[in-house]
GROMACS .gro file of C-alpha atoms in nm:
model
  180
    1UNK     CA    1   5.638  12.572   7.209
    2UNK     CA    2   5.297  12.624   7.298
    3UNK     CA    3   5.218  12.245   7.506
    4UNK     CA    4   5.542  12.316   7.691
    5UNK     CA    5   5.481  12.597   7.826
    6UNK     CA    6   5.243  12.433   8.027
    7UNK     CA    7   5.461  12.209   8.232
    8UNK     CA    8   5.786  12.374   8.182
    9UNK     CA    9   5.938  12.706   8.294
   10UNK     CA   10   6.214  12.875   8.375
   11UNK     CA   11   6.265  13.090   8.669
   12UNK     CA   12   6.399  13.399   8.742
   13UNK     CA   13   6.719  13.227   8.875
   14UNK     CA   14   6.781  13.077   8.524
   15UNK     CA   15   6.665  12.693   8.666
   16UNK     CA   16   6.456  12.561   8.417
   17UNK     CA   17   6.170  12.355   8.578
   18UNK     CA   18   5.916  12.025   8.497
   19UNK     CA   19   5.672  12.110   8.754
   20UNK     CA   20   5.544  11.758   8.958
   21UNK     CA   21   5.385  11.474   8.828
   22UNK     CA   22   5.539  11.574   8.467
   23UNK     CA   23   5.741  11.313   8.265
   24UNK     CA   24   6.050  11.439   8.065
   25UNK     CA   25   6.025  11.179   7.767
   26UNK     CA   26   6.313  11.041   7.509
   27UNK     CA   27   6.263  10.878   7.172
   28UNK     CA   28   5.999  10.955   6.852
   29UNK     CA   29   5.775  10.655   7.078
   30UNK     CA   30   5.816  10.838   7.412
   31UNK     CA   31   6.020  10.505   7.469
   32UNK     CA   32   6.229  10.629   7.803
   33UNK     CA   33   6.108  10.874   8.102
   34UNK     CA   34   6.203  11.125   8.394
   35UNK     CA   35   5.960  11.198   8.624
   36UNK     CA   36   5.945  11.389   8.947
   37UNK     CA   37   5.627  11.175   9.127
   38UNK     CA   38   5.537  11.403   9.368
   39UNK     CA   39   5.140  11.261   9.404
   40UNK     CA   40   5.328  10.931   9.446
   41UNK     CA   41   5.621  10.853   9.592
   42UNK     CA   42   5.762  11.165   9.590
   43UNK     CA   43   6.109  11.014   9.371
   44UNK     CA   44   6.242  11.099   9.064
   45UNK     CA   45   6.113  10.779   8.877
   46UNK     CA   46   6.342  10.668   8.538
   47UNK     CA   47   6.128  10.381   8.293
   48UNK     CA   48   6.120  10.264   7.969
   49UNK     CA   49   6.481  10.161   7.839
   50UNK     CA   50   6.808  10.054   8.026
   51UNK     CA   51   7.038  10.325   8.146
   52UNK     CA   52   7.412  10.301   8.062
   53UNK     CA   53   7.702  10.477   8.210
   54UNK     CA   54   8.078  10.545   8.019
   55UNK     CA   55   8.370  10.338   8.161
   56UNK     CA   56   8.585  10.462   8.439
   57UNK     CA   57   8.294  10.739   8.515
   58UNK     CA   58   8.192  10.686   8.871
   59UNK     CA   59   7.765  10.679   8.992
   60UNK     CA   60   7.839  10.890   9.291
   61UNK     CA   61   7.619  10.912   9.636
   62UNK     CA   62   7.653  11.119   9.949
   63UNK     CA   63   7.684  11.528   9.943
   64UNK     CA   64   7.999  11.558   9.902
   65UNK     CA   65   8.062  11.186   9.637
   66UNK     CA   66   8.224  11.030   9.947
   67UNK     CA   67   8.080  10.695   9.805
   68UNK     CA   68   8.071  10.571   9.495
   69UNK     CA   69   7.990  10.312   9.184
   70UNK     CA   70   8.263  10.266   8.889
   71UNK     CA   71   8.320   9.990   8.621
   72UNK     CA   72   8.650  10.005   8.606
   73UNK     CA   73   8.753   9.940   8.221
   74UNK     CA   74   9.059  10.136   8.210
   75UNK     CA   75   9.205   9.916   8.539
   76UNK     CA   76   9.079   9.577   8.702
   77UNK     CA   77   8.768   9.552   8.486
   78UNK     CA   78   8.559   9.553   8.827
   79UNK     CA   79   8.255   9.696   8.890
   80UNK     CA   80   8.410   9.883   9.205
   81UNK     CA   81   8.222  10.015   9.526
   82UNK     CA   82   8.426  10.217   9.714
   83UNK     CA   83   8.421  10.505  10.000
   84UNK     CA   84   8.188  10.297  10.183
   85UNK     CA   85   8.093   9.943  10.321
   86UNK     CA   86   7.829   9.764  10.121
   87UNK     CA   87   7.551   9.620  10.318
   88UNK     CA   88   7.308   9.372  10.121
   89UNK     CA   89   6.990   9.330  10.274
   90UNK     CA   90   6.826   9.044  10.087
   91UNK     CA   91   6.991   8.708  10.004
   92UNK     CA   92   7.276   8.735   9.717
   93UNK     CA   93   7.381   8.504   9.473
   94UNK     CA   94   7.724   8.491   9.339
   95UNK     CA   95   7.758   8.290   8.995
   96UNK     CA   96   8.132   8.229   8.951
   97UNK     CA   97   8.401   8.162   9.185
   98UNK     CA   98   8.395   8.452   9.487
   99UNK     CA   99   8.727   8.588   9.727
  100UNK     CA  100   8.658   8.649  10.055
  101UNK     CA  101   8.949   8.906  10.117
  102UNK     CA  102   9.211   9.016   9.858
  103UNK     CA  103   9.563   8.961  10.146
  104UNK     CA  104   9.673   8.707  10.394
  105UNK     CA  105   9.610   8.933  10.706
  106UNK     CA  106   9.219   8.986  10.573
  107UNK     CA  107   9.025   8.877  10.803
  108UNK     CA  108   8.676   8.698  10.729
  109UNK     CA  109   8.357   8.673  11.021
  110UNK     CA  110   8.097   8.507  10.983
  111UNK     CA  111   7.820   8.540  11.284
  112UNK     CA  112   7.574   8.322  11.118
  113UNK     CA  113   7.551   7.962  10.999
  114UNK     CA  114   7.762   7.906  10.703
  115UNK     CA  115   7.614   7.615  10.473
  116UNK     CA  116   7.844   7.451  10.194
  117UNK     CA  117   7.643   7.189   9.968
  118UNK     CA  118   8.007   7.030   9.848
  119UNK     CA  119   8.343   7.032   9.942
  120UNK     CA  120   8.486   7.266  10.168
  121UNK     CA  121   8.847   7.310  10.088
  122UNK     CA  122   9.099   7.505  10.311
  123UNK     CA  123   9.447   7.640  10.144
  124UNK     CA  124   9.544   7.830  10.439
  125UNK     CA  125   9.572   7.764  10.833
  126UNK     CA  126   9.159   7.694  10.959
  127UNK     CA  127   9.103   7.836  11.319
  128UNK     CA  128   8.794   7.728  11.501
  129UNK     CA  129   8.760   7.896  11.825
  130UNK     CA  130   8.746   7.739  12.185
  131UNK     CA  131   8.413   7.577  12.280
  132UNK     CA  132   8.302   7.607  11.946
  133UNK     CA  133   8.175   7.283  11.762
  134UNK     CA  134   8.273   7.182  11.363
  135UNK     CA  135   7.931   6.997  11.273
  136UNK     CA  136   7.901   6.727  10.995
  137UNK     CA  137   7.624   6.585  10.836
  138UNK     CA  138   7.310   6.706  10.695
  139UNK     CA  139   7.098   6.724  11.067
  140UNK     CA  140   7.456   6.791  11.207
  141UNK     CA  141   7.472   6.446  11.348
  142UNK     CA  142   7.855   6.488  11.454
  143UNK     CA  143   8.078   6.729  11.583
  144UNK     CA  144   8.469   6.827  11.669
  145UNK     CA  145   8.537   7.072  11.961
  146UNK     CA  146   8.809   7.190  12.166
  147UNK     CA  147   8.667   7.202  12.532
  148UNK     CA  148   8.864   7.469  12.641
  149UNK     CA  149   8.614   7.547  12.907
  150UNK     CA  150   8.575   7.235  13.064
  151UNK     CA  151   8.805   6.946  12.946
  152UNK     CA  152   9.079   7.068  12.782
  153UNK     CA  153   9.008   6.774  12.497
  154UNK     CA  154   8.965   6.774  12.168
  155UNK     CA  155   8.636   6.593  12.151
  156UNK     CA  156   8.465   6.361  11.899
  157UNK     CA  157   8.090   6.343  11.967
  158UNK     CA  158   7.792   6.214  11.815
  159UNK     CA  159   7.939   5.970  11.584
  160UNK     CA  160   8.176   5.683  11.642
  161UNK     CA  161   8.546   5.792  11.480
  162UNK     CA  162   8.714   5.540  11.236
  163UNK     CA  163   9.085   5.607  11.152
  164UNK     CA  164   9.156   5.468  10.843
  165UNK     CA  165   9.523   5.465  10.828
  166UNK     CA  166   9.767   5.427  11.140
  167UNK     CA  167   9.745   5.577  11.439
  168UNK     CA  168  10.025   5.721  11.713
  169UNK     CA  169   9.986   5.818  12.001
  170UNK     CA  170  10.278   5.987  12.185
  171UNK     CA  171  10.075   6.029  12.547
  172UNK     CA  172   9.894   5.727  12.763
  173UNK     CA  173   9.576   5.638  12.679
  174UNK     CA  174   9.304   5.496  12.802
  175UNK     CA  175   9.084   5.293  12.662
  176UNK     CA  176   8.706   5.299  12.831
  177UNK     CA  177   8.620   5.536  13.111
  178UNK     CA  178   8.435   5.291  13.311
  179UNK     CA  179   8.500   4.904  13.435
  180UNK     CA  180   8.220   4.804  13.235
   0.00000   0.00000   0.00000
């Protein structure tokens, strides 16, 4: 034992210590490493190989595991966060087909712009709120809005409107605003 002695001890409360800066190594090539970088970053740094958990055993964070990381093999085959909201801070990319909320009383905000590059397709009742515009086009050249605020319309701007089929209306109507 006589190299480890000089980097690892234990104490008189049976804890056995790496002292800093130390790496605790796996594999005949040193191929995977613990290390407690105390000159550094002062974080318990992991390299060299991928790390794999068992199914259904849960990564857990806070004191007391109030949040936590599980695949879930044994159920939903999920990767599951749970106890706690999940913030990403960077952009996120999502492969495959997402959900936005698992039940019909879910419901979904978005405060920012919202982008689709195809279709969008609506299964389910569509709300837009009052005085709020529904753009189309690319440099948003048109635009659908309840004026609840001013109005009361429904209002078509930016583009000329085309209906394509037949059209009823079951109020008056008038047709120009202005004797020219």
């Amino acid at each position: 034992f006589g190299g480890i002695a000089s980097f690892l001890y234990a104490d008189g409360t049976g804890h056995l210590t790496i002292i800093d800066d130390k790496k605790l190594q796996f594999g005949t090539g040193n191929d995977a490493s613990f290390e407690y970088d105390e000159d550094g970053t002062d974080t318990l740094l992991y390299a060299g190989a991928s790390m794999r958990f068992s199914d259904d055993v849960k990564l857990e964070f806070g004191t007391g595991g109030d949040a936590s990381i599980e695949y879930d093999e044994d159920g939903t085959d999920e990767l599951r966060f749970a106890g706690a909201a999940v913030t990403f801070e960077q952009a996120v990319t999502f492969d495959a087909n997402m959900t936005l909320g698992n039940a019909a009383t879910d419901v979904i905000t978005v405060t920012g712009v919202t982008t689709a590059s195809a279709e969008v397709l609506f299964s389910n009742n569509v709300q837009v709120a009052d005085d709020k515009k529904l753009y189309f086009g690319t440099g948003r050249d048109a635009s659908i809005e309840y004026d609840e605020d001013g109005t009361d319309e429904l209002r078509f701007a930016g583009a000329a409107a085309t209906f394509e089929q037949a059209v009823t209306f079951d109020a008056n109507v008038t047709l120009g605003d202005a004797a020219t």
